Structure formats: structure tokens, C-alpha cells
Short mmCIF file of C-alpha atoms in Angstrom, two decimals:
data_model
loop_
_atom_site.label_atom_id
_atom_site.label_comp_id
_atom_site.label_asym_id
_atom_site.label_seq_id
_atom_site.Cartn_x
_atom_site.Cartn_y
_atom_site.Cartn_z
CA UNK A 17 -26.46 -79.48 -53.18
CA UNK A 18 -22.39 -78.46 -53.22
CA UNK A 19 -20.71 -80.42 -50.47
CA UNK A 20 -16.93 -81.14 -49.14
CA UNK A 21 -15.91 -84.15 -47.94
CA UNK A 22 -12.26 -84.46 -46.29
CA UNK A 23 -11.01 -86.87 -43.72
CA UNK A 24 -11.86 -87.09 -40.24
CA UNK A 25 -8.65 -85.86 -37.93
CA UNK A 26 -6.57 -85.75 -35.46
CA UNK A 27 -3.89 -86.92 -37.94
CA UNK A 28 -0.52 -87.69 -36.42
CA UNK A 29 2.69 -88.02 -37.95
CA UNK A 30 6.17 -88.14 -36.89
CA UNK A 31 8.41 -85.17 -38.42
CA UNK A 32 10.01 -85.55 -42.15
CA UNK A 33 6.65 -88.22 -43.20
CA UNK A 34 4.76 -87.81 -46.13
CA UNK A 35 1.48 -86.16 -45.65
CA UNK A 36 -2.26 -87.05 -47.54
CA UNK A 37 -4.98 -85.42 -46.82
CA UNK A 38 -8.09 -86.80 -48.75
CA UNK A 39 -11.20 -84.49 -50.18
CA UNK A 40 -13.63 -85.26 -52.55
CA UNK A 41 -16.55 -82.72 -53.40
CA UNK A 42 -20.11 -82.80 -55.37
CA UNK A 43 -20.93 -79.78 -57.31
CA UNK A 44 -23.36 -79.64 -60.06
CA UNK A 45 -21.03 -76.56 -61.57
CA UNK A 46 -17.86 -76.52 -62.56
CA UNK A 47 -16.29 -75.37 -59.35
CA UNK A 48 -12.87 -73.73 -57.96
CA UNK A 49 -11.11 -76.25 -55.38
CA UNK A 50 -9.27 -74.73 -52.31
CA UNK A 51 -6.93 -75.46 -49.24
CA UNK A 52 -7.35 -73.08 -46.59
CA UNK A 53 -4.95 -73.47 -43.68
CA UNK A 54 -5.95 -72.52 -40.02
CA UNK A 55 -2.73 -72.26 -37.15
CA UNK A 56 -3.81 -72.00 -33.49
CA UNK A 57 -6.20 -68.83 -32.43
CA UNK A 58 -6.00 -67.38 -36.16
CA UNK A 59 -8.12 -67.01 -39.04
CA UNK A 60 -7.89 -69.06 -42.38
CA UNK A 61 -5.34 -68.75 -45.00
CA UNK A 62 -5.38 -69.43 -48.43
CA UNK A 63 -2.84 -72.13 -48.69
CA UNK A 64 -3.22 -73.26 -52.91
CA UNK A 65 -6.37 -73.28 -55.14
CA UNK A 66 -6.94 -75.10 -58.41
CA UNK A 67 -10.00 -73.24 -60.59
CA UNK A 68 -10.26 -76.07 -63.52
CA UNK A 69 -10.02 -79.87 -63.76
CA UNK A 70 -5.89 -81.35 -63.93
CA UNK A 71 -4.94 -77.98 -62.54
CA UNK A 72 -2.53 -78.48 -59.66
CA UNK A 73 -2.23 -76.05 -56.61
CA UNK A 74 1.22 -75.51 -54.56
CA UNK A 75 2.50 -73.46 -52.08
CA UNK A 76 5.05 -74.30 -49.04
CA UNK A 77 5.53 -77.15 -50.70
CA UNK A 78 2.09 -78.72 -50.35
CA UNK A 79 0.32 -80.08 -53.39
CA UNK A 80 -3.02 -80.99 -54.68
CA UNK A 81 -4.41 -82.03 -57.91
CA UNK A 82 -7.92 -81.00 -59.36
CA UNK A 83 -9.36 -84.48 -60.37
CA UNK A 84 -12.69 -84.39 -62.21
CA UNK A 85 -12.96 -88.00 -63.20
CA UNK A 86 -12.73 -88.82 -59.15
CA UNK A 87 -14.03 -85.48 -58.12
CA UNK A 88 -11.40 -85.13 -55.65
CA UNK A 89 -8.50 -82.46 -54.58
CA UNK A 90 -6.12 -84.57 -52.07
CA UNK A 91 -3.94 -82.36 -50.22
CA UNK A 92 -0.54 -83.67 -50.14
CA UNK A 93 3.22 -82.86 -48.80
CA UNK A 94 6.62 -84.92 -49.15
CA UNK A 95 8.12 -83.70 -45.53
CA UNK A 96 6.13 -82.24 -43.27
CA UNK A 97 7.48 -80.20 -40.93
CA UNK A 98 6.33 -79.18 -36.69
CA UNK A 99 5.25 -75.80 -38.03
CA UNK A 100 2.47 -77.84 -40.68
CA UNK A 101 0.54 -78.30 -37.56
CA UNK A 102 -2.85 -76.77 -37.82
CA UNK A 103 -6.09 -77.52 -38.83
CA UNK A 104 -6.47 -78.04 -42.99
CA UNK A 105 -10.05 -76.99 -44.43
CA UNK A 106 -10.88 -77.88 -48.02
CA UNK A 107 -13.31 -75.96 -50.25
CA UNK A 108 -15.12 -75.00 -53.04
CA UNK A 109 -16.75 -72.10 -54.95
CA UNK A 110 -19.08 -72.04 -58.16
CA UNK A 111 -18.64 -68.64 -58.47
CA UNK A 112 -21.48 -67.76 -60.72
CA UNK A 113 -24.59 -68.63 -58.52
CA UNK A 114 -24.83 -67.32 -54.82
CA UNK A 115 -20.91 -66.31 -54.52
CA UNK A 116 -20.73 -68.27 -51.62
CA UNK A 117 -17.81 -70.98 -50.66
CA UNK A 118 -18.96 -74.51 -49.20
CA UNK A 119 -16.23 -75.55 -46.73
CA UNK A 120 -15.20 -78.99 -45.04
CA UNK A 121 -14.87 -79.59 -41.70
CA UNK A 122 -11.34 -79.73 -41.02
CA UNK A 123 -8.84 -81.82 -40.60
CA UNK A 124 -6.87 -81.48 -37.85
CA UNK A 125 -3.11 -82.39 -38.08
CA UNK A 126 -0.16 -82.59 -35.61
CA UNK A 127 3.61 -82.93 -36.41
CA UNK A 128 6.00 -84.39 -33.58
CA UNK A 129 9.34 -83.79 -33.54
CA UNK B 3 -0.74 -52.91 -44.55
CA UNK B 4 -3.92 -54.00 -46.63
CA UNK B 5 -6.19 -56.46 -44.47
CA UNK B 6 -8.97 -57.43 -42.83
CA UNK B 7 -9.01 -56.56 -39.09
CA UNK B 8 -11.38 -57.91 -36.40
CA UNK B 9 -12.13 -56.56 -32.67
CA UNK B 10 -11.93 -57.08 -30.22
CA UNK B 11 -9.82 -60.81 -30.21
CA UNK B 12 -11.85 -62.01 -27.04
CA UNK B 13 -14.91 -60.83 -25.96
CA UNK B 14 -16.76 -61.90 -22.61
CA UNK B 15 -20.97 -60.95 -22.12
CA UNK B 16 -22.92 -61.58 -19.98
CA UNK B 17 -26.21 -63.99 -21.18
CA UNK B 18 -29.42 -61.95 -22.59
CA UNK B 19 -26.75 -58.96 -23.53
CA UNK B 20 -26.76 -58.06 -27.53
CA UNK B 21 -22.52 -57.77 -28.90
CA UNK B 22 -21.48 -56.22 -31.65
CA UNK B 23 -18.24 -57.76 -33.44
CA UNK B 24 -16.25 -54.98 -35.48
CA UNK B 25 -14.98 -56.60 -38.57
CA UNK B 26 -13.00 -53.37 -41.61
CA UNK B 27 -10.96 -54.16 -44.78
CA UNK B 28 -8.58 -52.24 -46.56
CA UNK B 29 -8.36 -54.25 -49.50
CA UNK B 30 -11.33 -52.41 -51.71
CA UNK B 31 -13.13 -56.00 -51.40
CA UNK B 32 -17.04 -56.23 -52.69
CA UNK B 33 -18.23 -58.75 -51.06
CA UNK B 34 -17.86 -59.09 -47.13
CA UNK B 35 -18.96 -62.60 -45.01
CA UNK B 36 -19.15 -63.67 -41.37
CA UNK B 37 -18.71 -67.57 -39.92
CA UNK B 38 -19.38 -69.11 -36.66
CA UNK B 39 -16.67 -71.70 -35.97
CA UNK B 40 -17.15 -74.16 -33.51
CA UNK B 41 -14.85 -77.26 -32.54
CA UNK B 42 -15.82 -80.31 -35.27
CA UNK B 43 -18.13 -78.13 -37.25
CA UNK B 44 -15.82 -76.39 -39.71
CA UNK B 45 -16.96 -72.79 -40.62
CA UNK B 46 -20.92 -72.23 -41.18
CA UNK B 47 -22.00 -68.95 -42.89
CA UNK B 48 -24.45 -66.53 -40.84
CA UNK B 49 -24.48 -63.75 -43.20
CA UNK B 50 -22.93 -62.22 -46.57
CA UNK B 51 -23.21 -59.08 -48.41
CA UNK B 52 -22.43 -58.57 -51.92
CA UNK B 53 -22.57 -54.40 -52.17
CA UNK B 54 -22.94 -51.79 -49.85
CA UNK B 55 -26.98 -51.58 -48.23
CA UNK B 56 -27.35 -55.09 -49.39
CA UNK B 57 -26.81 -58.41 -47.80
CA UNK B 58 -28.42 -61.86 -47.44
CA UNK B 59 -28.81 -64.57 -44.67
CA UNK B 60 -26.85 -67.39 -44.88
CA UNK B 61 -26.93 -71.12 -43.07
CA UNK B 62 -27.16 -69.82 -39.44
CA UNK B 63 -28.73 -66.80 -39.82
CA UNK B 64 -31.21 -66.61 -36.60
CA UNK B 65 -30.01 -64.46 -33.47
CA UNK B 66 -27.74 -62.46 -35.71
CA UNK B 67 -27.53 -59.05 -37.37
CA UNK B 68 -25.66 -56.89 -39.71
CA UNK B 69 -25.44 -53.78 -41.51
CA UNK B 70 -23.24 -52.79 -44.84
CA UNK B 71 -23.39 -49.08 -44.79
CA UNK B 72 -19.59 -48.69 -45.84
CA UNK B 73 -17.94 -50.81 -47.91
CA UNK B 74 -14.92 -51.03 -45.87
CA UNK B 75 -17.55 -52.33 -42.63
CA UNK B 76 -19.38 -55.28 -42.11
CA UNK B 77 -20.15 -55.39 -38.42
CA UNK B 78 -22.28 -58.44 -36.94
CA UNK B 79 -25.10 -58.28 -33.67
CA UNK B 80 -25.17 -61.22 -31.75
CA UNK B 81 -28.52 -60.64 -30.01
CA UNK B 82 -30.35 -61.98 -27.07
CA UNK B 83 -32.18 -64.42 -29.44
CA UNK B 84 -28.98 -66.57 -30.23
CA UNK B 85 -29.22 -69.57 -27.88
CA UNK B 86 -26.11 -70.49 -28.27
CA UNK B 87 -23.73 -67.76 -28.73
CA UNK B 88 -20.03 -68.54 -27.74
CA UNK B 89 -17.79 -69.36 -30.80
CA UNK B 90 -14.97 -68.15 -32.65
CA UNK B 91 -16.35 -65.70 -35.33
CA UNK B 92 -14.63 -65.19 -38.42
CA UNK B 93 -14.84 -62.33 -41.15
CA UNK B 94 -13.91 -62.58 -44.85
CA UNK B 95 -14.10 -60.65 -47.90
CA UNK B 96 -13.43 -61.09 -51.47
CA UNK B 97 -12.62 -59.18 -54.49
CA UNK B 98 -15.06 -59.71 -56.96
CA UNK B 99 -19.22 -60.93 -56.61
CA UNK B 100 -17.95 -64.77 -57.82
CA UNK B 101 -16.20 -65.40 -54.20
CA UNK B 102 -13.53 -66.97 -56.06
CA UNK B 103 -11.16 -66.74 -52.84
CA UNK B 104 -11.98 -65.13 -49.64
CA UNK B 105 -9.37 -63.18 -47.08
CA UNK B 106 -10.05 -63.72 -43.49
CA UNK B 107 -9.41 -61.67 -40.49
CA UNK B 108 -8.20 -63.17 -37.28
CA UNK B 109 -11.16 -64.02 -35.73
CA UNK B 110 -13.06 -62.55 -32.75
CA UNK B 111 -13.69 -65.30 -29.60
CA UNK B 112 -16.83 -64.41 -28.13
CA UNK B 113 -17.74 -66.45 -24.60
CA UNK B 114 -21.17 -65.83 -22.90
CA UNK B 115 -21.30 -66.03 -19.47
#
């Protein structure tokens, strides 16, 4: 079936570092790729989506690349800041079956100053 | 303000009691979903509905309820039968039947005692 795979967390960094977040998927479809973004005691937000293959995703300066060939959607930021702290889910949709969305687990990051 | 809204944010019962979690959109959304988060275990999907009077189990179904009688209101019944109630609950809706992206409220913390 449609799975998410992303990194295990906590991932630490150190203010101003460059941020990866790995996630690689199986869908027999052609699926829509997500980055939702959870902050402490709040629902998910929809941080960037891709919906077809070399499509990239940004928003808040956080980046991700739909790559069939590798089937993967790495979540990626040049600077991360304290406030990036939260917990990162990737996802996935193929839209035209059961309208459901197949989430990972989360990976949880923290930023120190 | 369009949204989703959940209440209450924390909710305390007492074991063998039944609790019913208040989840209403604004947005004119279809499709309306609930998720049980617990810690390591990203989001799993108790139950979705697609149009009003209609709905379907999802992953975790067992000890839960719902109802879709408005399309604004998709409120979920923990019951006596769920083992394991205490979790973070999460609503979402979406605009169209292909769950392309889904909106989430802010999450209701339920604790049994």
C-alpha cells in the first residue's frame, strides 16, 4: 500500500545551519507530496506541497523537490531559525481513490540559539 | 475568520465515561476527518466523511463515533469501548472529495482519568 518514510528525530542544530529533512514514499498512483508543519500544542499546517514529479514546493524559505526517479520529497532550509522548531510531518495524497492522505511520523526538530 | 475550530482544547473524563469532541468549519469544505495523535506515532485516521449523512471508518476506527448531519459539523464519540483513549485529537477538512490538502483545527487533548 501508500506509505511515508521520513527520518527518525529529535534533530538538533545550532541556529543559522542548513537543514535536511529526508522522505521517500511508495505509491502505486501518481501522488501529491506535502510538508505539514506542527509548533507546540497546535494543529498541522500546510507548510509547501508539490502535486507532479520535478515540481518544487517553498514557503518560509523551506524547500523540497518532487523526485520520481528516487521517489523522494527532502525537506530542506539554508538558515534555520529558533522559531523552525516543531515537529515536520511529510505526506501524500492520490486523490482519486479513497481521498484520504497517508502521513509520516514526524520528525521532530529543535533550533538552539 | 474562515477556519476550523475545535472544543474544548483540554478535556479531562473520568474512565468508562463516553466524550464528545466538537470539531465546525467555516470554510464550505466537503470532506471532514478526525486523527488520534500520539507521541512517535504521527497522525492515524479514525474516521472521514466525504458528504453530509455519509462517512467511513478509517485505520483506528473501534471505540469511536461520529455523525455528519451538517456540513459545517463533524463531531467524534469517544466511547467506553476505546481502551485507550487519551491523545491529542485532531480535525481536518478539505475542499474538494480528492483530499488534495487538508486544514486542521487546533486540536482537542483529551486525558482519561
Amino acid at each position: 500500500g501508500d506509505s511515508v518514510t521520513q527520518m527518525e528525530g529529535p534533530v538538533t542544530l545550532s541556529e543559522e545551519a542548513f537543514l535536511t529533512i529526508n522522505c521517500t514514499y511508495t505509491a502505486t498512483g501518481y501522488p501529491s507530496l506535502f510538508w505539514y508543519v506542527q509548533y507546540p500544542g497546535e494543529g498541522l499546517q500546510l507548510l509547501l506541497k508539490a502535486t507532479k514529479a520535478d515540481d518544487k514546493g517553498s514557503n518560509k524559505g523551506f524547500e523540497a523537490t518532487y523526485r520520481k526517479e528516487t521517489t523522494s520529497f527532502h525537506l530542506e532550509k539554508g538558515s534555520v531559525q529558533v522559531s523552525d522548531s516543531a515537529v515536520y510531518f511529510c505526506a501524500l495524497s492520490v486523490g482519486n481513490r479513497d481521498d484520504k492522505i497517508i502521513f509520516g511520523k514526524g520528525t521532530r526538530l529543535h533550533i538552539l540559539p | 475568520d474562515g477556519g476550523i475550530t475545535q472544543s474544548p482544547k483540554y478535556l479531562f473524563r473520568k474512565e468508562g465515561q463516553n466524550v464528545t469532541l466538537s470539531c465546525e468549519q467555516n470554510l464550505n469544505h466537503d470532506a471532514m476527518y478526525w486523527y488520534r495523535q500520539d507521541p512517535g506515532q504521527g497522525l492515524r485516521l479514525i474516521y472521514y466523511s466525504q458528504i453530509v449523512n455519509d462517512f467511513q471508518k478509517g485505520d483506528i476506527a473501534e471505540g469511536y463515533s461520529v455523525s455528519r448531519e451538517k456540513k459545517e459539523s463533524f463531531p467524534l464519540t469517544v466511547t467506553s469501548a476505546q481502551k485507550n483513549p487519551t491523545a491529542f485529537y485532531l480535525c481536518a477538512s478539505s475542499p474538494r472529495r480528492d483530499a488534495n490538502e487538508q486544514f486542521f483545527g487546533p486540536g482537542t487533548r483529551l486525558t482519561v482519568l
